[in-house]
GROMACS .gro file of C-alpha atoms in nm:
model
  439
    1UNK     CA    1  -8.105   2.157  -1.127
    2UNK     CA    2  -7.894   2.041  -0.834
    3UNK     CA    3  -7.763   2.314  -0.604
    4UNK     CA    4  -7.392   2.273  -0.527
    5UNK     CA    5  -7.170   2.435  -0.265
    6UNK     CA    6  -6.905   2.473  -0.534
    7UNK     CA    7  -7.113   2.760  -0.674
    8UNK     CA    8  -7.032   2.972  -0.366
    9UNK     CA    9  -6.665   2.868  -0.383
   10UNK     CA   10  -6.648   2.983  -0.745
   11UNK     CA   11  -6.825   3.311  -0.670
   12UNK     CA   12  -6.594   3.383  -0.376
   13UNK     CA   13  -6.298   3.315  -0.607
   14UNK     CA   14  -6.430   3.553  -0.872
   15UNK     CA   15  -6.489   3.828  -0.614
   16UNK     CA   16  -6.139   3.800  -0.469
   17UNK     CA   17  -5.920   4.083  -0.606
   18UNK     CA   18  -5.627   3.970  -0.823
   19UNK     CA   19  -5.742   3.607  -0.809
   20UNK     CA   20  -5.529   3.343  -0.978
   21UNK     CA   21  -5.648   3.088  -1.234
   22UNK     CA   22  -5.844   2.816  -1.058
   23UNK     CA   23  -5.803   2.437  -1.075
   24UNK     CA   24  -6.106   2.230  -0.969
   25UNK     CA   25  -6.001   1.873  -0.888
   26UNK     CA   26  -6.234   1.581  -0.829
   27UNK     CA   27  -6.323   1.227  -0.926
   28UNK     CA   28  -6.490   1.162  -1.260
   29UNK     CA   29  -6.861   1.244  -1.286
   30UNK     CA   30  -6.884   1.440  -0.959
   31UNK     CA   31  -7.025   1.748  -1.136
   32UNK     CA   32  -6.718   1.965  -1.201
   33UNK     CA   33  -6.795   2.051  -1.563
   34UNK     CA   34  -7.161   2.132  -1.505
   35UNK     CA   35  -7.090   2.351  -1.202
   36UNK     CA   36  -6.813   2.547  -1.374
   37UNK     CA   37  -7.006   2.600  -1.698
   38UNK     CA   38  -7.323   2.703  -1.514
   39UNK     CA   39  -7.120   2.946  -1.302
   40UNK     CA   40  -6.965   3.092  -1.617
   41UNK     CA   41  -7.300   3.139  -1.789
   42UNK     CA   42  -7.442   3.314  -1.482
   43UNK     CA   43  -7.147   3.545  -1.414
   44UNK     CA   44  -6.965   3.628  -1.740
   45UNK     CA   45  -7.053   3.796  -2.065
   46UNK     CA   46  -6.850   3.536  -2.257
   47UNK     CA   47  -6.757   3.174  -2.177
   48UNK     CA   48  -6.500   2.991  -2.391
   49UNK     CA   49  -6.495   2.616  -2.332
   50UNK     CA   50  -6.222   2.371  -2.432
   51UNK     CA   51  -6.251   2.001  -2.342
   52UNK     CA   52  -5.916   1.835  -2.405
   53UNK     CA   53  -6.047   1.483  -2.345
   54UNK     CA   54  -6.331   1.506  -2.597
   55UNK     CA   55  -6.137   1.714  -2.850
   56UNK     CA   56  -5.768   1.617  -2.868
   57UNK     CA   57  -5.731   1.869  -3.156
   58UNK     CA   58  -5.735   2.144  -2.895
   59UNK     CA   59  -5.396   2.028  -2.770
   60UNK     CA   60  -5.235   2.179  -3.081
   61UNK     CA   61  -5.333   2.527  -2.961
   62UNK     CA   62  -5.073   2.496  -2.686
   63UNK     CA   63  -4.801   2.323  -2.887
   64UNK     CA   64  -4.615   2.645  -2.968
   65UNK     CA   65  -4.588   2.978  -2.789
   66UNK     CA   66  -4.779   3.013  -2.463
   67UNK     CA   67  -4.790   3.391  -2.486
   68UNK     CA   68  -5.151   3.496  -2.419
   69UNK     CA   69  -5.205   3.693  -2.739
   70UNK     CA   70  -5.082   3.396  -2.942
   71UNK     CA   71  -5.319   3.161  -2.757
   72UNK     CA   72  -5.611   3.398  -2.814
   73UNK     CA   73  -5.534   3.401  -3.184
   74UNK     CA   74  -5.513   3.020  -3.200
   75UNK     CA   75  -5.834   2.962  -2.999
   76UNK     CA   76  -6.021   3.218  -3.213
   77UNK     CA   77  -5.898   3.053  -3.531
   78UNK     CA   78  -6.018   2.711  -3.414
   79UNK     CA   79  -6.350   2.807  -3.250
   80UNK     CA   80  -6.453   3.100  -3.468
   81UNK     CA   81  -6.750   3.296  -3.332
   82UNK     CA   82  -6.762   3.078  -3.019
   83UNK     CA   83  -6.442   3.249  -2.902
   84UNK     CA   84  -6.548   3.598  -2.798
   85UNK     CA   85  -6.267   3.744  -2.588
   86UNK     CA   86  -6.387   4.043  -2.383
   87UNK     CA   87  -6.123   4.166  -2.135
   88UNK     CA   88  -6.251   4.151  -1.777
   89UNK     CA   89  -6.575   3.974  -1.881
   90UNK     CA   90  -6.453   3.642  -2.022
   91UNK     CA   91  -6.414   3.303  -1.856
   92UNK     CA   92  -6.191   3.042  -2.020
   93UNK     CA   93  -6.268   2.685  -1.914
   94UNK     CA   94  -6.000   2.420  -1.972
   95UNK     CA   95  -6.189   2.095  -1.906
   96UNK     CA   96  -5.986   1.779  -1.827
   97UNK     CA   97  -5.673   1.994  -1.817
   98UNK     CA   98  -5.457   1.695  -1.727
   99UNK     CA   99  -5.486   1.590  -2.093
  100UNK     CA  100  -5.304   1.906  -2.201
  101UNK     CA  101  -5.006   1.969  -1.970
  102UNK     CA  102  -4.906   2.280  -2.170
  103UNK     CA  103  -5.248   2.434  -2.092
  104UNK     CA  104  -5.167   2.389  -1.723
  105UNK     CA  105  -4.831   2.563  -1.779
  106UNK     CA  106  -5.007   2.849  -1.961
  107UNK     CA  107  -5.198   2.943  -1.644
  108UNK     CA  108  -4.889   3.132  -1.528
  109UNK     CA  109  -4.906   3.356  -1.834
  110UNK     CA  110  -5.282   3.411  -1.803
  111UNK     CA  111  -5.225   3.513  -1.440
  112UNK     CA  112  -4.951   3.758  -1.539
  113UNK     CA  113  -5.162   3.896  -1.827
  114UNK     CA  114  -5.472   3.946  -1.610
  115UNK     CA  115  -5.732   4.014  -1.881
  116UNK     CA  116  -5.924   3.686  -1.861
  117UNK     CA  117  -6.038   3.450  -1.586
  118UNK     CA  118  -5.940   3.086  -1.630
  119UNK     CA  119  -6.074   2.771  -1.462
  120UNK     CA  120  -5.927   2.428  -1.530
  121UNK     CA  121  -6.094   2.104  -1.422
  122UNK     CA  122  -5.914   1.775  -1.367
  123UNK     CA  123  -6.036   1.422  -1.293
  124UNK     CA  124  -5.705   1.239  -1.303
  125UNK     CA  125  -5.480   1.536  -1.230
  126UNK     CA  126  -5.151   1.414  -1.085
  127UNK     CA  127  -5.251   1.046  -1.103
  128UNK     CA  128  -4.947   0.832  -1.171
  129UNK     CA  129  -4.933   0.696  -1.525
  130UNK     CA  130  -5.193   0.937  -1.663
  131UNK     CA  131  -5.061   1.162  -1.938
  132UNK     CA  132  -4.748   1.370  -1.916
  133UNK     CA  133  -4.650   1.606  -1.640
  134UNK     CA  134  -4.642   1.971  -1.746
  135UNK     CA  135  -4.296   2.108  -1.812
  136UNK     CA  136  -4.366   2.365  -1.545
  137UNK     CA  137  -4.646   2.349  -1.286
  138UNK     CA  138  -4.747   2.712  -1.226
  139UNK     CA  139  -4.676   2.712  -0.852
  140UNK     CA  140  -4.786   3.045  -0.711
  141UNK     CA  141  -4.991   3.124  -1.020
  142UNK     CA  142  -5.291   2.897  -0.962
  143UNK     CA  143  -5.538   2.813  -0.686
  144UNK     CA  144  -5.647   2.449  -0.642
  145UNK     CA  145  -5.978   2.343  -0.483
  146UNK     CA  146  -6.126   1.995  -0.441
  147UNK     CA  147  -6.478   1.907  -0.550
  148UNK     CA  148  -6.662   1.599  -0.428
  149UNK     CA  149  -6.990   1.428  -0.515
  150UNK     CA  150  -7.293   1.583  -0.340
  151UNK     CA  151  -7.265   1.573   0.037
  152UNK     CA  152  -7.561   1.498   0.262
  153UNK     CA  153  -7.662   1.864   0.295
  154UNK     CA  154  -7.667   1.905  -0.084
  155UNK     CA  155  -7.872   1.583  -0.103
  156UNK     CA  156  -8.118   1.738   0.142
  157UNK     CA  157  -8.144   2.049  -0.077
  158UNK     CA  158  -8.216   1.824  -0.377
  159UNK     CA  159  -8.499   1.669  -0.177
  160UNK     CA  160  -8.649   2.011  -0.096
  161UNK     CA  161  -8.530   2.032   0.264
  162UNK     CA  162  -8.504   2.404   0.332
  163UNK     CA  163  -8.218   2.589   0.506
  164UNK     CA  164  -8.467   2.673   0.784
  165UNK     CA  165  -8.516   2.301   0.855
  166UNK     CA  166  -8.140   2.245   0.860
  167UNK     CA  167  -8.125   2.540   1.101
  168UNK     CA  168  -8.353   2.346   1.340
  169UNK     CA  169  -8.106   2.056   1.331
  170UNK     CA  170  -7.813   2.290   1.403
  171UNK     CA  171  -8.001   2.438   1.698
  172UNK     CA  172  -8.069   2.089   1.834
  173UNK     CA  173  -7.697   2.012   1.808
  174UNK     CA  174  -7.588   2.337   1.974
  175UNK     CA  175  -7.834   2.303   2.262
  176UNK     CA  176  -7.816   1.921   2.293
  177UNK     CA  177  -8.197   1.902   2.272
  178UNK     CA  178  -8.398   1.641   2.080
  179UNK     CA  179  -8.507   1.700   1.722
  180UNK     CA  180  -8.889   1.721   1.693
  181UNK     CA  181  -9.015   1.368   1.633
  182UNK     CA  182  -9.176   1.422   1.290
  183UNK     CA  183  -8.858   1.589   1.159
  184UNK     CA  184  -8.640   1.321   1.322
  185UNK     CA  185  -8.835   1.048   1.143
  186UNK     CA  186  -8.811   1.228   0.807
  187UNK     CA  187  -8.436   1.291   0.847
  188UNK     CA  188  -8.375   0.928   0.936
  189UNK     CA  189  -8.559   0.826   0.619
  190UNK     CA  190  -8.354   1.069   0.407
  191UNK     CA  191  -8.032   0.944   0.563
  192UNK     CA  192  -8.111   0.585   0.466
  193UNK     CA  193  -8.189   0.703   0.114
  194UNK     CA  194  -7.861   0.895   0.098
  195UNK     CA  195  -7.676   0.585   0.220
  196UNK     CA  196  -7.781   0.396  -0.092
  197UNK     CA  197  -7.805   0.683  -0.344
  198UNK     CA  198  -7.491   0.873  -0.240
  199UNK     CA  199  -7.391   1.193  -0.412
  200UNK     CA  200  -7.299   1.126  -0.774
  201UNK     CA  201  -7.508   1.393  -0.953
  202UNK     CA  202  -7.657   1.161  -1.215
  203UNK     CA  203  -7.764   0.914  -0.946
  204UNK     CA  204  -7.914   1.187  -0.725
  205UNK     CA  205  -8.104   1.351  -1.010
  206UNK     CA  206  -8.242   1.017  -1.125
  207UNK     CA  207  -8.351   0.935  -0.770
  208UNK     CA  208  -8.519   1.273  -0.722
  209UNK     CA  209  -8.697   1.249  -1.057
  210UNK     CA  210  -8.804   0.884  -1.054
  211UNK     CA  211  -8.745   0.720  -0.713
  212UNK     CA  212  -8.650   0.409  -0.911
  213UNK     CA  213  -8.364   0.244  -0.724
  214UNK     CA  214  -8.292  -0.002  -1.005
  215UNK     CA  215  -8.205   0.290  -1.234
  216UNK     CA  216  -7.994   0.454  -0.962
  217UNK     CA  217  -7.807   0.129  -0.905
  218UNK     CA  218  -7.740   0.090  -1.277
  219UNK     CA  219  -7.594   0.441  -1.292
  220UNK     CA  220  -7.374   0.373  -0.988
  221UNK     CA  221  -7.243   0.046  -1.125
  222UNK     CA  222  -7.174   0.209  -1.460
  223UNK     CA  223  -6.966   0.471  -1.276
  224UNK     CA  224  -6.779   0.201  -1.084
  225UNK     CA  225  -6.709   0.020  -1.412
  226UNK     CA  226  -6.583   0.344  -1.566
  227UNK     CA  227  -6.342   0.379  -1.272
  228UNK     CA  228  -6.223   0.024  -1.328
  229UNK     CA  229  -6.179   0.100  -1.698
  230UNK     CA  230  -5.964   0.401  -1.605
  231UNK     CA  231  -5.748   0.174  -1.391
  232UNK     CA  232  -5.691  -0.063  -1.680
  233UNK     CA  233  -5.656   0.209  -1.943
  234UNK     CA  234  -5.439   0.469  -1.776
  235UNK     CA  235  -5.235   0.303  -1.502
  236UNK     CA  236  -4.882   0.184  -1.567
  237UNK     CA  237  -4.881  -0.163  -1.720
  238UNK     CA  238  -4.727  -0.338  -1.419
  239UNK     CA  239  -4.994  -0.186  -1.188
  240UNK     CA  240  -5.311  -0.243  -1.392
  241UNK     CA  241  -5.424  -0.574  -1.243
  242UNK     CA  242  -5.330  -0.501  -0.884
  243UNK     CA  243  -5.498  -0.157  -0.881
  244UNK     CA  244  -5.825  -0.322  -0.974
  245UNK     CA  245  -5.772  -0.596  -0.715
  246UNK     CA  246  -5.713  -0.332  -0.446
  247UNK     CA  247  -6.030  -0.149  -0.545
  248UNK     CA  248  -6.247  -0.461  -0.553
  249UNK     CA  249  -6.120  -0.569  -0.209
  250UNK     CA  250  -6.266  -0.265  -0.028
  251UNK     CA  251  -6.601  -0.427   0.071
  252UNK     CA  252  -6.411  -0.729   0.209
  253UNK     CA  253  -6.172  -0.503   0.399
  254UNK     CA  254  -6.460  -0.320   0.569
  255UNK     CA  255  -6.660  -0.633   0.649
  256UNK     CA  256  -6.377  -0.767   0.869
  257UNK     CA  257  -6.397  -0.728   1.246
  258UNK     CA  258  -6.065  -0.545   1.232
  259UNK     CA  259  -6.115  -0.303   0.945
  260UNK     CA  260  -5.748  -0.214   0.908
  261UNK     CA  261  -5.655  -0.236   0.540
  262UNK     CA  262  -5.456  -0.556   0.482
  263UNK     CA  263  -5.280  -0.623   0.153
  264UNK     CA  264  -5.312  -0.997   0.217
  265UNK     CA  265  -5.690  -0.958   0.174
  266UNK     CA  266  -5.626  -0.818  -0.175
  267UNK     CA  267  -5.422  -1.121  -0.269
  268UNK     CA  268  -5.268  -1.399  -0.065
  269UNK     CA  269  -4.905  -1.317   0.005
  270UNK     CA  270  -4.939  -0.956  -0.112
  271UNK     CA  271  -4.719  -0.696   0.056
  272UNK     CA  272  -4.721  -0.320   0.090
  273UNK     CA  273  -4.404  -0.301  -0.118
  274UNK     CA  274  -4.591  -0.440  -0.418
  275UNK     CA  275  -4.943  -0.300  -0.368
  276UNK     CA  276  -4.911   0.037  -0.191
  277UNK     CA  277  -4.862   0.225  -0.519
  278UNK     CA  278  -5.185   0.074  -0.653
  279UNK     CA  279  -5.382   0.197  -0.355
  280UNK     CA  280  -5.224   0.540  -0.396
  281UNK     CA  281  -5.348   0.549  -0.757
  282UNK     CA  282  -5.709   0.496  -0.644
  283UNK     CA  283  -5.673   0.759  -0.374
  284UNK     CA  284  -5.521   1.013  -0.615
  285UNK     CA  285  -5.816   0.957  -0.850
  286UNK     CA  286  -6.047   1.078  -0.570
  287UNK     CA  287  -6.230   0.747  -0.527
  288UNK     CA  288  -6.123   0.648  -0.176
  289UNK     CA  289  -6.014   0.811   0.149
  290UNK     CA  290  -5.767   0.662   0.395
  291UNK     CA  291  -5.838   0.677   0.767
  292UNK     CA  292  -5.514   0.664   0.967
  293UNK     CA  293  -5.463   0.504   1.305
  294UNK     CA  294  -5.328   0.728   1.581
  295UNK     CA  295  -5.054   0.660   1.834
  296UNK     CA  296  -5.259   0.868   2.076
  297UNK     CA  297  -5.599   1.034   2.038
  298UNK     CA  298  -5.478   1.388   2.092
  299UNK     CA  299  -5.408   1.705   1.895
  300UNK     CA  300  -5.242   1.756   1.656
  301UNK     CA  301  -5.401   1.452   1.493
  302UNK     CA  302  -5.176   1.457   1.186
  303UNK     CA  303  -4.869   1.452   1.409
  304UNK     CA  304  -4.995   1.138   1.586
  305UNK     CA  305  -5.097   0.946   1.272
  306UNK     CA  306  -4.930   0.613   1.186
  307UNK     CA  307  -4.853   0.630   0.814
  308UNK     CA  308  -4.869   0.259   0.739
  309UNK     CA  309  -5.172   0.160   0.951
  310UNK     CA  310  -5.502   0.271   0.805
  311UNK     CA  311  -5.855   0.183   0.698
  312UNK     CA  312  -5.991   0.260   0.351
  313UNK     CA  313  -6.337   0.400   0.281
  314UNK     CA  314  -6.514   0.488  -0.041
  315UNK     CA  315  -6.556   0.866  -0.062
  316UNK     CA  316  -6.915   0.819  -0.177
  317UNK     CA  317  -7.149   0.601   0.026
  318UNK     CA  318  -7.374   0.526  -0.273
  319UNK     CA  319  -7.087   0.386  -0.478
  320UNK     CA  320  -6.985   0.175  -0.179
  321UNK     CA  321  -7.329   0.018  -0.136
  322UNK     CA  322  -7.348  -0.041  -0.512
  323UNK     CA  323  -7.041  -0.265  -0.480
  324UNK     CA  324  -7.225  -0.490  -0.232
  325UNK     CA  325  -7.454  -0.777  -0.328
  326UNK     CA  326  -7.795  -0.728  -0.489
  327UNK     CA  327  -8.067  -0.662  -0.234
  328UNK     CA  328  -7.842  -0.461  -0.002
  329UNK     CA  329  -8.009  -0.135  -0.103
  330UNK     CA  330  -8.353  -0.274  -0.018
  331UNK     CA  331  -8.228  -0.394   0.320
  332UNK     CA  332  -8.080  -0.052   0.403
  333UNK     CA  333  -8.395   0.136   0.305
  334UNK     CA  334  -8.591  -0.096   0.536
  335UNK     CA  335  -8.341  -0.035   0.816
  336UNK     CA  336  -8.230  -0.401   0.810
  337UNK     CA  337  -7.853  -0.396   0.776
  338UNK     CA  338  -7.749  -0.742   0.900
  339UNK     CA  339  -7.383  -0.839   0.863
  340UNK     CA  340  -7.260  -0.530   0.681
  341UNK     CA  341  -7.408  -0.281   0.925
  342UNK     CA  342  -7.080  -0.169   1.078
  343UNK     CA  343  -6.916  -0.120   0.740
  344UNK     CA  344  -7.211   0.065   0.590
  345UNK     CA  345  -7.251   0.316   0.869
  346UNK     CA  346  -6.879   0.369   0.917
  347UNK     CA  347  -6.851   0.443   0.546
  348UNK     CA  348  -7.146   0.682   0.575
  349UNK     CA  349  -6.968   0.879   0.849
  350UNK     CA  350  -6.645   0.870   0.646
  351UNK     CA  351  -6.847   1.014   0.355
  352UNK     CA  352  -6.976   1.296   0.580
  353UNK     CA  353  -6.627   1.383   0.705
  354UNK     CA  354  -6.430   1.339   0.382
  355UNK     CA  355  -6.671   1.557   0.183
  356UNK     CA  356  -6.628   1.840   0.435
  357UNK     CA  357  -6.254   1.821   0.366
  358UNK     CA  358  -6.155   1.644   0.687
  359UNK     CA  359  -5.862   1.406   0.701
  360UNK     CA  360  -5.979   1.080   0.859
  361UNK     CA  361  -5.834   0.926   1.176
  362UNK     CA  362  -5.924   0.645   1.413
  363UNK     CA  363  -5.770   0.491   1.727
  364UNK     CA  364  -5.695   0.122   1.771
  365UNK     CA  365  -5.473  -0.065   2.015
  366UNK     CA  366  -5.387  -0.434   2.013
  367UNK     CA  367  -5.553  -0.463   2.355
  368UNK     CA  368  -5.886  -0.433   2.172
  369UNK     CA  369  -5.943  -0.063   2.233
  370UNK     CA  370  -6.093   0.089   1.915
  371UNK     CA  371  -6.260   0.421   1.837
  372UNK     CA  372  -6.421   0.453   1.492
  373UNK     CA  373  -6.313   0.812   1.427
  374UNK     CA  374  -6.121   1.088   1.603
  375UNK     CA  375  -6.176   1.448   1.493
  376UNK     CA  376  -6.087   1.801   1.591
  377UNK     CA  377  -6.421   1.964   1.673
  378UNK     CA  378  -6.465   2.314   1.808
  379UNK     CA  379  -6.098   2.331   1.898
  380UNK     CA  380  -6.083   2.006   2.093
  381UNK     CA  381  -6.002   1.640   2.032
  382UNK     CA  382  -6.329   1.448   2.005
  383UNK     CA  383  -6.395   1.074   1.979
  384UNK     CA  384  -6.670   0.969   1.737
  385UNK     CA  385  -6.841   0.631   1.742
  386UNK     CA  386  -7.072   0.517   1.459
  387UNK     CA  387  -7.329   0.259   1.570
  388UNK     CA  388  -7.600   0.115   1.346
  389UNK     CA  389  -7.827   0.063   1.646
  390UNK     CA  390  -7.780   0.177   2.005
  391UNK     CA  391  -7.454  -0.015   2.046
  392UNK     CA  392  -7.214   0.000   2.339
  393UNK     CA  393  -6.914   0.231   2.343
  394UNK     CA  394  -6.691   0.046   2.587
  395UNK     CA  395  -6.368   0.169   2.429
  396UNK     CA  396  -6.486   0.532   2.439
  397UNK     CA  397  -6.575   0.504   2.808
  398UNK     CA  398  -6.234   0.353   2.881
  399UNK     CA  399  -6.055   0.641   2.711
  400UNK     CA  400  -6.269   0.903   2.887
  401UNK     CA  401  -6.195   0.745   3.227
  402UNK     CA  402  -5.823   0.814   3.183
  403UNK     CA  403  -5.775   1.186   3.110
  404UNK     CA  404  -5.420   1.163   3.249
  405UNK     CA  405  -5.332   0.927   2.962
  406UNK     CA  406  -5.563   1.039   2.680
  407UNK     CA  407  -5.606   1.410   2.618
  408UNK     CA  408  -5.964   1.393   2.499
  409UNK     CA  409  -6.238   1.646   2.575
  410UNK     CA  410  -6.539   1.427   2.512
  411UNK     CA  411  -6.710   1.194   2.270
  412UNK     CA  412  -6.994   1.183   2.021
  413UNK     CA  413  -7.200   0.870   1.960
  414UNK     CA  414  -7.382   0.861   1.626
  415UNK     CA  415  -7.660   0.606   1.600
  416UNK     CA  416  -8.028   0.531   1.564
  417UNK     CA  417  -8.162   0.763   1.834
  418UNK     CA  418  -8.238   1.129   1.900
  419UNK     CA  419  -8.015   1.394   2.059
  420UNK     CA  420  -7.919   1.337   2.422
  421UNK     CA  421  -7.625   1.320   2.658
  422UNK     CA  422  -7.469   1.047   2.871
  423UNK     CA  423  -7.209   1.219   3.087
  424UNK     CA  424  -6.921   1.322   2.860
  425UNK     CA  425  -7.083   1.148   2.562
  426UNK     CA  426  -7.308   1.351   2.333
  427UNK     CA  427  -7.549   1.117   2.155
  428UNK     CA  428  -7.667   1.225   1.812
  429UNK     CA  429  -7.880   1.069   1.540
  430UNK     CA  430  -7.656   0.935   1.264
  431UNK     CA  431  -7.780   1.190   1.014
  432UNK     CA  432  -7.639   1.477   1.223
  433UNK     CA  433  -7.285   1.369   1.140
  434UNK     CA  434  -7.290   1.614   0.848
  435UNK     CA  435  -7.310   1.904   1.097
  436UNK     CA  436  -6.978   1.821   1.268
  437UNK     CA  437  -6.777   2.046   1.038
  438UNK     CA  438  -6.639   2.299   1.286
  439UNK     CA  439  -6.267   2.248   1.348
   0.00000   0.00000   0.00000
């Protein structure tokens, strides 16, 4: 069984007095249903589960009155003995709640009633063209959290890396001292594996159980195809083709020297006016993350972001590498990255940051100055460079030489080396990017 951080989030929610119904959002197949059901079984006397996508008949429960006693009666009538309502000890799970807008509206009444805990999950919640909007979104009566595929730390847990070992890595980061060589070698190996496996639960479990990369790749490509099917099935008719074209262009976008997302790469002559809504659809479905260019690399980052200049990364590194040509996974596991090396490692760092809930930013000027990522870390503005090998960081050094112009405290270089320091630049092995979570 894969250990997920969502379990602690759910437990914290349950232990919060007067907590509201919870909505867990996330891309398809990232583990929402399993985590919520397992949490329910471990922490409640009774769990009542309704999946609106698998069982459209359940929609009729919410077609009339949304008064809680009426809903209890209707659910009991439909589920029979499976619906055991025990006040204070029951969890109701509304899976794929976007398929039943009235169930979303009912959360307000469950909150006001207070007898039962409710969790809703949503894969395409709020995605344009999918289903109907609820008549009333229960603003102030629900709590929304995001769930992602496994992050690198969860992947380490799945591969039996203990919290004590992760503690050694944190100590190395805090003291800027090298990681012991045997551990450094093992972590580098695990990072390369994570780069190709990613964090989709089915892919991770298959990898842990079998180590067969062909089976992992098949699972990943099936997931990618299911995303493409969603685009064709659920998007508005006029957007169907161009959403898929936007999605399929991502590897090309990231293989360019200038990785800024360009609609002309999607289709010759394409413009933002025609294609921006399609990209938004993919982002709303939780598949990609945008990384915005900054006017200046200084805090607050959001206030300095340029809305229409951005890069696009896949939120899951494994799905990204699965979209590349056959043989890429073998090359990565061997440490031979060739032409795609910049794209692969940048997407890996984007995966680290996006899964910790960070918004993504970078800094690029027409003069050629470019910093891969800019983050707020430990209260300061920090430049982050992702280099497949040692790599030079000319742009970073230029920025650091001009504190009167750029209000930056320092820089971090992630690459294929151990922990060290070069003046204002902290050098870290690439795998330590997952530890840069402190804002």
